[in-house]
Coordinates of C-alpha atoms and ligand atoms in Angstrom, one line a residue:
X26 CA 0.0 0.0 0.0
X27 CA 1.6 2.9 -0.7
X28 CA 2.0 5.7 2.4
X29 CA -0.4 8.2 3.5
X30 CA 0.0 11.3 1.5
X31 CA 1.2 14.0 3.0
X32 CA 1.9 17.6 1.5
X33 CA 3.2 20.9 2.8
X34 CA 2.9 24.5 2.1
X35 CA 6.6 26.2 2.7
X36 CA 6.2 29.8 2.5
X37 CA 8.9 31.9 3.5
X38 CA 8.0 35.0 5.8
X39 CA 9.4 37.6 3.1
X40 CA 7.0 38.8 2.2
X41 CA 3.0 39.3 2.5
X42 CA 0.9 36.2 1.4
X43 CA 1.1 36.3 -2.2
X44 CA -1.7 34.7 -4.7
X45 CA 0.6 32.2 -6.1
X46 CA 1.8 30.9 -2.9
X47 CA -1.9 31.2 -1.7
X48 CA -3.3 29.0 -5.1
X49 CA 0.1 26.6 -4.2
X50 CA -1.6 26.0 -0.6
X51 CA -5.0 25.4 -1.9
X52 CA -3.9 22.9 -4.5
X53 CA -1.6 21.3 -1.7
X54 CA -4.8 21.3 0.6
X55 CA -7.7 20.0 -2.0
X56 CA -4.9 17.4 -2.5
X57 CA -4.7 16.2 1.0
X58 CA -8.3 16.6 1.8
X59 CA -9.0 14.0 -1.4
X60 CA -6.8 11.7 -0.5
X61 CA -7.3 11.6 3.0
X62 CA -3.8 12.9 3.7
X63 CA -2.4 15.6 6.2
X64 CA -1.3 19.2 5.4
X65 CA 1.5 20.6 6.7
X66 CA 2.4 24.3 7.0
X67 CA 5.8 24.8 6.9
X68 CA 7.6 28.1 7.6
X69 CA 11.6 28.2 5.4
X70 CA 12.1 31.3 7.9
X71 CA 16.2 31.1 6.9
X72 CA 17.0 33.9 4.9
X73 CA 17.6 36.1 8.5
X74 CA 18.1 39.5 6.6
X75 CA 14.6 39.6 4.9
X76 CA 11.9 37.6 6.8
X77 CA 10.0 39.6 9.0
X78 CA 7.8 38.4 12.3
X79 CA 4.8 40.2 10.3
X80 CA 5.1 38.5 7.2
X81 CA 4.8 35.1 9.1
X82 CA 1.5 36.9 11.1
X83 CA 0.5 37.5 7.7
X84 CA 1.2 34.1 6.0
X85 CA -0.7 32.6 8.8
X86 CA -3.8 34.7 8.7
X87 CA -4.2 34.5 4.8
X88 CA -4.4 30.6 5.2
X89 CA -7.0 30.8 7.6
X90 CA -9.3 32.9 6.3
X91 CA -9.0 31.1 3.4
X92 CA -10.2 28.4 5.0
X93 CA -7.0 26.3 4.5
X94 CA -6.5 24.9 8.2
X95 CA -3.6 22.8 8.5
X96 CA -3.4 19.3 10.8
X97 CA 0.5 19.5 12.6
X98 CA 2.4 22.0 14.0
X99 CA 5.4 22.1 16.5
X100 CA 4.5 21.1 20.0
X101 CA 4.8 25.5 20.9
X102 CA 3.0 28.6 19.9
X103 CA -0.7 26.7 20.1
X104 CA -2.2 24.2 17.5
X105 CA -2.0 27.2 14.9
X106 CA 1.7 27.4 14.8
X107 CA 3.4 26.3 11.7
X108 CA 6.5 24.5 11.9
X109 CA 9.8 27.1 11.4
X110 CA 12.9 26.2 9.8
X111 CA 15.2 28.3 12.5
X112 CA 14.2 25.8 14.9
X113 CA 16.4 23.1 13.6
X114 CA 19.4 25.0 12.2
X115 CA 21.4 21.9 13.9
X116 CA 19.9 19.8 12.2
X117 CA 21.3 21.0 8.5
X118 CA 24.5 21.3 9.7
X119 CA 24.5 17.8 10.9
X120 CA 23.0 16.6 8.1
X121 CA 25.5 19.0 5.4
X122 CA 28.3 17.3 7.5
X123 CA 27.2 13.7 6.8
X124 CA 27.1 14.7 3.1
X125 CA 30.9 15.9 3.8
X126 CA 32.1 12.5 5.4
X127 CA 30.2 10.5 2.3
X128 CA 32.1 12.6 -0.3
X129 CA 29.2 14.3 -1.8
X130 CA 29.8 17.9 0.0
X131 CA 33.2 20.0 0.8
X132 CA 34.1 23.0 2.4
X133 CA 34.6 25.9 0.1
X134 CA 36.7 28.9 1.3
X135 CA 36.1 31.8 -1.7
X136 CA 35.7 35.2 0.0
X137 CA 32.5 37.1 -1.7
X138 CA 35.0 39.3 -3.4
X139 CA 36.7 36.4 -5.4
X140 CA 33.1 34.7 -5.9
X141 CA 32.2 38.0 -7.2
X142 CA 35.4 38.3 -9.4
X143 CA 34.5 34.9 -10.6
X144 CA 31.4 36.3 -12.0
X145 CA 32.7 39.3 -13.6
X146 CA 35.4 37.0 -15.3
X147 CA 32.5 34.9 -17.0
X148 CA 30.6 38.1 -18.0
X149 CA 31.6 38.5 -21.6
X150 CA 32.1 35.1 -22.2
X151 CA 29.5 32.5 -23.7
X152 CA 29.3 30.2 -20.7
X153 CA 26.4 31.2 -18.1
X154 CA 27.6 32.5 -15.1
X155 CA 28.6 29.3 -12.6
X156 CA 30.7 28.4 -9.9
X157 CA 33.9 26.4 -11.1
X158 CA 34.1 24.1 -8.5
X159 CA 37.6 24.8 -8.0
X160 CA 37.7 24.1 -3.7
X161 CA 36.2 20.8 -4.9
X162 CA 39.5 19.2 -4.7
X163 CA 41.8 21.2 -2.3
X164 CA 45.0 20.0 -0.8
X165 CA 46.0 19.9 2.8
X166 CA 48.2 22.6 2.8
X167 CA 45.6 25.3 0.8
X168 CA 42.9 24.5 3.4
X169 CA 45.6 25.5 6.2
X170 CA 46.7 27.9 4.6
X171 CA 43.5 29.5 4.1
X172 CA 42.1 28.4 7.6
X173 CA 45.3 30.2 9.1
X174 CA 44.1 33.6 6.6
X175 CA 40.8 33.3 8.9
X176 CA 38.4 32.5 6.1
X177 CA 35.2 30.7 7.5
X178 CA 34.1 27.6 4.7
X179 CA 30.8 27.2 3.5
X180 CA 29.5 23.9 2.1
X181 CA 28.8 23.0 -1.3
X182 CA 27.2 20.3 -2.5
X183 CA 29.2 18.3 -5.5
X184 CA 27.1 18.7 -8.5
X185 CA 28.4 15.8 -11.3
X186 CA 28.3 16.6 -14.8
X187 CA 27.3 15.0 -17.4
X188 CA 24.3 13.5 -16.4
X189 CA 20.7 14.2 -17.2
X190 CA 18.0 14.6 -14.0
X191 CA 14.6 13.6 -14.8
X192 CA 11.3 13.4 -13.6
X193 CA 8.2 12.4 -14.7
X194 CA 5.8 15.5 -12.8
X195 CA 2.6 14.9 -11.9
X196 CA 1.6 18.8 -13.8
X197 CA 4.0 18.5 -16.7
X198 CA 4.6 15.4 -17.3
X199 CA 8.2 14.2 -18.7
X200 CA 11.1 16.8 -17.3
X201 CA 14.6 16.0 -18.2
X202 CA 17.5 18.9 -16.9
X203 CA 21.1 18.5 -17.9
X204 CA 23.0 18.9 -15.0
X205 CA 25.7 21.0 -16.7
X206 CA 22.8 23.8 -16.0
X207 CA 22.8 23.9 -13.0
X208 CA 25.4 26.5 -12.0
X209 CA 27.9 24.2 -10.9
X210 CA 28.4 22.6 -6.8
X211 CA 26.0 24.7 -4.5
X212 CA 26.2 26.1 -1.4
X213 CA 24.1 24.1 1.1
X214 CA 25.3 26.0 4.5
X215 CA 26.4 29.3 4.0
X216 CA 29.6 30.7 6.0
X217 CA 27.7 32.0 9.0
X218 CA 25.8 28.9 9.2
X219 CA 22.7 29.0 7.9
X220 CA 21.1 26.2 5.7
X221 CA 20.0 27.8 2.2
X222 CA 16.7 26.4 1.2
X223 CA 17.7 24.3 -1.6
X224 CA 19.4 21.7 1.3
X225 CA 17.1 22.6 3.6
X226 CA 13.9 21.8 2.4
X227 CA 14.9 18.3 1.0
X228 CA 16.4 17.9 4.9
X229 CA 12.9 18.9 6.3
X230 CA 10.4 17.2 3.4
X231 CA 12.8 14.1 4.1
X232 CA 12.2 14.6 7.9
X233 CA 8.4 15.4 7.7
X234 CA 7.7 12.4 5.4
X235 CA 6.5 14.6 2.4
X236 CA 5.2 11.9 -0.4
X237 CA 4.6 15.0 -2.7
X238 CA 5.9 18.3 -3.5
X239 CA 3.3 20.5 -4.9
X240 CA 4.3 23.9 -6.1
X241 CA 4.5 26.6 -8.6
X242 CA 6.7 25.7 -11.8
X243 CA 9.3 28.3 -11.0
X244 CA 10.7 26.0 -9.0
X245 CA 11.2 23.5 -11.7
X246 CA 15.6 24.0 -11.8
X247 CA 15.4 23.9 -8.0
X248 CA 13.5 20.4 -8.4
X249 CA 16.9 19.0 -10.4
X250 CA 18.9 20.0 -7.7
X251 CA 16.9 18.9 -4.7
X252 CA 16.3 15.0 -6.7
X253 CA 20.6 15.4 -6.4
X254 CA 20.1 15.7 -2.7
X255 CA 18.1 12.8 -1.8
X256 CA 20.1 10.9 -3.9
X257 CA 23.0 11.2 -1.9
X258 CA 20.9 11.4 1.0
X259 CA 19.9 7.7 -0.2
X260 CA 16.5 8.6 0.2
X261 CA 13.4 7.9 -2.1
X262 CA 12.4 11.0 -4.1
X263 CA 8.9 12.3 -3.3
X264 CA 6.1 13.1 -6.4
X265 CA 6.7 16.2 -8.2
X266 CA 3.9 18.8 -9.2
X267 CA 4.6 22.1 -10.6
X268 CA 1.5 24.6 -11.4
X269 CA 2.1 26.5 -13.9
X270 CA 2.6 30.5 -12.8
X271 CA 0.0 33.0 -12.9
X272 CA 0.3 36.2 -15.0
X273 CA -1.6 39.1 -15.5
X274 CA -3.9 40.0 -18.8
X275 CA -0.9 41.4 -20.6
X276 CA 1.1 38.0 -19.8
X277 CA 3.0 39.6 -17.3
X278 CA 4.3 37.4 -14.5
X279 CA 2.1 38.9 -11.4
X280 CA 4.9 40.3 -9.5
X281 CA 4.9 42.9 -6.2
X282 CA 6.9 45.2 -8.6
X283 CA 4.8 45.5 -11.4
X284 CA 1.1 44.9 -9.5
X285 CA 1.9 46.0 -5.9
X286 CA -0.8 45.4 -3.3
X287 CA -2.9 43.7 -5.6
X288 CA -1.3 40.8 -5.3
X289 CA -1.4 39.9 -2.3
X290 CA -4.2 38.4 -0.4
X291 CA -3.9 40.8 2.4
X292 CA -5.9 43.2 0.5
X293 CA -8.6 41.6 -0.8
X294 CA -9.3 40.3 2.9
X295 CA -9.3 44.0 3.9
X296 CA -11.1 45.3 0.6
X297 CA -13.9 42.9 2.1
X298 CA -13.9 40.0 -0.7
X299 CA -15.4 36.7 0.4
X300 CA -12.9 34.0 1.0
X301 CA -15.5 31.4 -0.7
X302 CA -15.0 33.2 -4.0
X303 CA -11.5 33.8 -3.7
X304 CA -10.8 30.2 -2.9
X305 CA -13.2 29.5 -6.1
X306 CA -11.5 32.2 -8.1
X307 CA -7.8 30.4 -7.3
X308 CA -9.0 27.0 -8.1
X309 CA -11.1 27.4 -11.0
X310 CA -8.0 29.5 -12.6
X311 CA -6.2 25.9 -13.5
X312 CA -8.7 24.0 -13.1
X313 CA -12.4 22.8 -13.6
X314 CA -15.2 20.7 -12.0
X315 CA -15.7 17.9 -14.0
X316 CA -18.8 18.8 -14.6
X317 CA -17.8 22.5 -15.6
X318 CA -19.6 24.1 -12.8
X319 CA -18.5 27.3 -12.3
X320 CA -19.5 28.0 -8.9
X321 CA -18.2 25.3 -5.7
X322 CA -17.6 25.4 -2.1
X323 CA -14.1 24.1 -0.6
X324 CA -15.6 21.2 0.8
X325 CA -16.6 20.7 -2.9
X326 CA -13.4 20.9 -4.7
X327 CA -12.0 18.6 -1.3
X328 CA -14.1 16.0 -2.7
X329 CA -13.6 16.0 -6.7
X330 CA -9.8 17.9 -6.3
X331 CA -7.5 15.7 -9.6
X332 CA -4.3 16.9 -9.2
X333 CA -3.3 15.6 -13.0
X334 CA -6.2 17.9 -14.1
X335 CA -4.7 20.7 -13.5
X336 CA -3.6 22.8 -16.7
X337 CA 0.0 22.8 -18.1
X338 CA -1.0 26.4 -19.4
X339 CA -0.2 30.1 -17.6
X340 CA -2.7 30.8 -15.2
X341 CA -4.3 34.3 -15.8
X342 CA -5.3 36.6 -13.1
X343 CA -8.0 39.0 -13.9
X344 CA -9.4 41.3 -11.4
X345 CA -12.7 41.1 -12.8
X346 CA -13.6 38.0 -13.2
X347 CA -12.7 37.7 -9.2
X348 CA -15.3 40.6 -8.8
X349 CA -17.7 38.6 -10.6
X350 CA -17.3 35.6 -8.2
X351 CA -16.9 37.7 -5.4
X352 CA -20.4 39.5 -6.3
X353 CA -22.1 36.2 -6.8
X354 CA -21.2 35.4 -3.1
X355 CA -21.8 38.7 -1.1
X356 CA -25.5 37.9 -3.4
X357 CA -25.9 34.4 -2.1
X358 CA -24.0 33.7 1.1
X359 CA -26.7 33.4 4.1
X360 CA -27.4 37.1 5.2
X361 CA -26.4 36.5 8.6
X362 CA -22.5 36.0 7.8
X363 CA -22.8 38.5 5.3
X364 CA -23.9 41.4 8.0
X365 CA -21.6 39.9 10.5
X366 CA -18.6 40.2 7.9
X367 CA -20.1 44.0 7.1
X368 CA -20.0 45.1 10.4
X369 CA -16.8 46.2 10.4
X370 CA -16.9 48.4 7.1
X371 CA -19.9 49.9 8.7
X372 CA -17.4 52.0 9.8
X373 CA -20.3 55.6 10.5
X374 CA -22.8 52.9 12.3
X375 CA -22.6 52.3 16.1
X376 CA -23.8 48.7 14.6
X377 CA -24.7 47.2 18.4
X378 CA -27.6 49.7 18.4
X379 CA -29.2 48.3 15.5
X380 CA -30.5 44.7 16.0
X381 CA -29.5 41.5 14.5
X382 CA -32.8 41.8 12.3
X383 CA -32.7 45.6 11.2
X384 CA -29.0 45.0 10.4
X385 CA -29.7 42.2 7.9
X386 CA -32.6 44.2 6.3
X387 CA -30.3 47.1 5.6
X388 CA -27.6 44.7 4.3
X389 CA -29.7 42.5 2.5
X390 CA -31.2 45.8 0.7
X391 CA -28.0 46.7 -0.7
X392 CA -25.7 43.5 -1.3
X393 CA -26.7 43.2 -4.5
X394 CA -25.5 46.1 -5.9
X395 CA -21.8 45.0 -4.3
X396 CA -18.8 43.9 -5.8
X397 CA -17.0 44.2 -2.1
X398 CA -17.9 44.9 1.2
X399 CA -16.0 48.1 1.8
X400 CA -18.3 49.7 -0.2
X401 CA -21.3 48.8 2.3
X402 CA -21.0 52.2 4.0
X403 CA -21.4 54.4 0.8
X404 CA -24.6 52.3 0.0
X405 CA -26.1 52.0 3.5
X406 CA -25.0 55.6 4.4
X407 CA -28.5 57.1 3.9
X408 CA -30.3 54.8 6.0
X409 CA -28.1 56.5 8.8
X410 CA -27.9 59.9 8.2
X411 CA -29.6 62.3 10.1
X412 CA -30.1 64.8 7.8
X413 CA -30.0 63.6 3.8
X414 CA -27.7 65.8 1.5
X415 CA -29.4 67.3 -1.5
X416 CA -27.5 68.3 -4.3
X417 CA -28.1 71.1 -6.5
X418 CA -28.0 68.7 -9.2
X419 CA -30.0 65.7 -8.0
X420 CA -32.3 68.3 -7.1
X421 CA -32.7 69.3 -10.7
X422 CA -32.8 65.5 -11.8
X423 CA -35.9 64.3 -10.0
X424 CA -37.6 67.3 -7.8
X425 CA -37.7 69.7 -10.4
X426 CA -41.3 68.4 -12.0
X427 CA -44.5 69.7 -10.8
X428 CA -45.5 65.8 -10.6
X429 CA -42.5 65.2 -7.7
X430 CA -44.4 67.2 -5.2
X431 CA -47.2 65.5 -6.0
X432 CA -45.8 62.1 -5.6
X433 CA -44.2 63.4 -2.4
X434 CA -47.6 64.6 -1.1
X435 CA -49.4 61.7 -1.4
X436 CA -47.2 59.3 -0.3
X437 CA -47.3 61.5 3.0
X438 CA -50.8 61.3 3.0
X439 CA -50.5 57.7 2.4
X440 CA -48.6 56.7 5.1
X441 CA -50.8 55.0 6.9
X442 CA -51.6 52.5 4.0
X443 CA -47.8 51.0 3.8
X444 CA -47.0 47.8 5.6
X445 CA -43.5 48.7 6.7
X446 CA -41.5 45.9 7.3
X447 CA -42.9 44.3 4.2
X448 CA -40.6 45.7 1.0
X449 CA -42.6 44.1 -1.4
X450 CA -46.1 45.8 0.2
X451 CA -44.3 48.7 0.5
X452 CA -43.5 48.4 -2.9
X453 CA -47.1 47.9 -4.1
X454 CA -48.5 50.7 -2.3
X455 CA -46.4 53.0 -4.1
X456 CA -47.1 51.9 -7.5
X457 CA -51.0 52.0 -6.5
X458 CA -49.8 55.6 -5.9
X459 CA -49.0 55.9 -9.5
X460 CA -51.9 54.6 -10.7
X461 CA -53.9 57.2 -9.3
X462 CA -51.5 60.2 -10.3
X463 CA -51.1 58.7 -13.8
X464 CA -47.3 58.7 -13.1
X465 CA -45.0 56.3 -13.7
X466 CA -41.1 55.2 -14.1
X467 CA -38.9 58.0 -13.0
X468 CA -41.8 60.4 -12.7
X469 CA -43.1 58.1 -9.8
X470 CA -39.6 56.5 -8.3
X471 CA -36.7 59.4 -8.3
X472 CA -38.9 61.6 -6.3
X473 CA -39.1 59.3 -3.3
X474 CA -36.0 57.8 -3.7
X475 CA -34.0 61.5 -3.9
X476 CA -36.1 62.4 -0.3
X477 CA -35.8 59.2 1.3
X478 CA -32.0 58.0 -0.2
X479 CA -30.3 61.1 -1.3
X480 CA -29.2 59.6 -4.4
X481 CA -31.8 58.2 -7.5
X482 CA -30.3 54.5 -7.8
X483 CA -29.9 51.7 -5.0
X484 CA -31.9 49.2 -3.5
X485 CA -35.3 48.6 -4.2
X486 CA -37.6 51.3 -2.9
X487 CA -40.0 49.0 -1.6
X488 CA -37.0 48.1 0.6
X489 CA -35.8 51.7 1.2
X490 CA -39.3 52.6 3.0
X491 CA -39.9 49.5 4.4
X492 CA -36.6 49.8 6.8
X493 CA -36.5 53.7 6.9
X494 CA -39.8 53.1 8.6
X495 CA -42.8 55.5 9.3
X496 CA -41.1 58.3 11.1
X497 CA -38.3 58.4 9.3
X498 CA -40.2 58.4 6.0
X499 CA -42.5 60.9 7.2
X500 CA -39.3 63.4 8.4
X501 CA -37.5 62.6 5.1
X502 CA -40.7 63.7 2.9
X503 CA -41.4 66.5 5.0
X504 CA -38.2 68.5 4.4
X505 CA -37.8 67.7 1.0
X506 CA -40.8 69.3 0.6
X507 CA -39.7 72.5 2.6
X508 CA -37.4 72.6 0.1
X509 CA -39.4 71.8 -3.1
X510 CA -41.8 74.8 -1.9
Ligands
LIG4 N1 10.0 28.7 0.4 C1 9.8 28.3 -0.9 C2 8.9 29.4 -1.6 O1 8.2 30.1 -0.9 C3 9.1 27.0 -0.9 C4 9.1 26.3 -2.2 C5 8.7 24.8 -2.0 O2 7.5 24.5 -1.9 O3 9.6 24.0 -1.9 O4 8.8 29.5 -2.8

């Protein structure tokens, strides 16, 4: 039988959560989930200089609201905690030094300055810039001499040439890599000490029992290296998946530089998108129901989730297509977690004076006409105000007509007939209005909804005067028509 699958998402604290690295950990999750496997998180927290204690607060609450829990963490920091590379730095150097003793690894003394002289000696020739391996063989007397000079070694890892790596991936199928590419024998531990990720994630997805390695295709050259490594490791090389990247309209790579904010995940949880359609948006980019359906939950892609279905093509990001799935959500979530997940972008509203009840009504009004929740409070604001502002120009557009005070005046005198609370009575007894004042269309409508909402388009009317309620209403009408006089 083979073993339980397990899979990992290894962000490293950098940087914000990006999309990519979010779409990675969904993939890596719908893939456990199917296959009744665990999903580790997994934080490669070596590069000292640029990870950052808020990109790893970050990281951590992307995946969650995402939905993408994870099932082990480090005995510390609470059943949330992902597991952190720093916390076994030991451990590499152990493990780089059993590589020395076996022959495949070697100390390497190069100062950065003749590494970097290297380089500039390869510039204007044809062959791509690569380390020549020349500590690969040093005598006794050069290391002593260059111990005695001070210089503290690093480690590289022997890379043998000619020979061709290949894999068959899961994604892409065939992947062959000539060795010769590769840039020559690697660092594995730097000078100061610290593991570089190449060595260190085959060390920890050797460790944590990874059976496959699902991640985005730039990793592909890294892949050929790492399959080097457990080689010599003597240890069985897990499955390979790489997802193709994701790039914008114009086939641009989506990159921090070129898109900023927008691609991170941060901001669409602050912009107030829905996670469900985010999590949609990610999977259906590379990949499709089987029965095409455009539309499905998490727990629904757990349960049909084919890894080898997954398209070898670029991934395209487009911001409006995610409004459109994000729109279809905020329209058909259940109203409760919709007003609950508004609350805070009702950012004008004391929203604990308002019940549960009045909340939704005023929510449910509007949600259609949203593409994200931050915009709540510009299309709830009117419900609120004290005192509506109207514009010279709105005044112009629907109070101008002798037929708005009309339609004002009777609708005061009418008060009594609506059922408020009931939109759709509400509704009725407004067009019954009409009727008897032979008005109709905007004649009848942008009058009552310039004095009750300030503006001529929103939510339904019906709705507007069925939550405003009868005072309000009443107020509303009465100083528009002060002002109509
Ligand atoms: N730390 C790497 C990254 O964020 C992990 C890649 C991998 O999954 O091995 O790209």
């Amino acid at each position: 039988m083979p073993p339980a699958v397990r899979v990992r998402i290894a962000p490293s604290p950098t940087g914000h959560l990006h999309l990519g690295t979010a779409r990675t950990a969904l993939y890596n999750y719908l893939y456990a989930r199917r296959n009744k496997g665990t999903f580790v998180f997994r934080l490669e927290d070596t590069d000292e200089v640029r990870s950052q204690e808020n990109y790893t607060q970050d990281i951590i609450d992307g995946l969650k609201w995402l939905g993408l829990n994870w099932d082990e963490g480090p005995d510390i920091g609470g059943p949330f905690a992902p597991y952190k590379q720093t916390q076994k730095i030991d451990h590499y150097t152990e493990v780089a030094n059993k590589l020395i003793n076996r022959g495949h690894a070697y100390f390497s003394y190069e100062t950065p300055e003749e590494l970097a002289a290297m380089k500039e000696a390869q510039k204007d020739t044809d062959i791509a810039h690569r380390y020549d391996n020349s500590h690969r063989n040093l005598s006794k007397d050069q290391v002593e001499k260059y111990v005695a000079e001070g210089r503290i070694p690093s480690i590289r890892f022997k890379i043998e040439e000619p020979r061709v790596i290949s894999w068959h991936d899961n994604i892409k199928g065939e992947i062959a890599i000539e060795a010769s590419v590769l840039g020559g024998d690697m660092v594995i531990v730097k000078s100061n000490g610290v593991a570089i990720y190449n060595f260190a994630v085959v060390v920890d997805d050797i460790d944590m029992k990874m059976t496959h390695v699902i991640r985005g295709e730039d990793h592909i050259m890294n892949t050929a290296k790492q399959i080097l490594l457990y080689e010599a490791l003597n240890h069985q090389v897990p499955e390979f998946a790489h997802a193709p990247l994701i790039f914008d309209l114009d086939r641009a790579k989506l990159s921090k530089r070129k898109h900023g904010e927008a691609v991170h995940i941060n901001k669409y949880r602050v912009d107030g998108y829905m996670p469900e359609a985010m999590v949609n948006y990610l999977a259906a980019m590379s990949w499709t129901l089987p029965d095409g359906k455009e539309f499905f939950s998490l727990p629904e892609a757990c349960e049909m989730f084919d890894l080898y279905k997954i398209s070898k093509s670029p991934a395209v990001f487009d911001v409006q297509k995610l409004n459109w799935y994000n729109a279809h959500y905020i329209r058909s979530l259940p109203i409760e977690l919709i007003t609950e997940r508004a609350k805070p972008y009702l950012t004008l509203v004391e929203t604990q004076t308002y019940s549960s009840s009045e909340l939704e009504q005023i929510v449910g009004s509007v949600r259609d006409g949203l593409t994200m929740l931050s915009e709540i409070m510009g299309a709830t604001e009117f419900y609120f105000a004290k005192k509506l502002q109207i514009t010279d120009e709105l005044k112009e557009k629907a109070l101008s007509k002798d037929s708005a005070k009309k339609v004002l005046e009777a609708t005061l005198k009418h008060l009594g007939d609506f059922p408020f609370g009931d939109h759709a009575g509400c509704k009725a007894v407004v067009d019954k209005l009409g009727v008897e004042l032979g008005l109709k269309g905007k004649d009848l409508y942008w009058p009552l909804r310039a004095a009750l909402s300030g503006k001529v388009q929103g939510p339904d009317l019906g709705a507007i005067i069925s939550i405003l309620g009868p005072e309000r209403v009443k107020s509303r009408l009465e100083d528009i028509l002060c002002l109509c006089a």
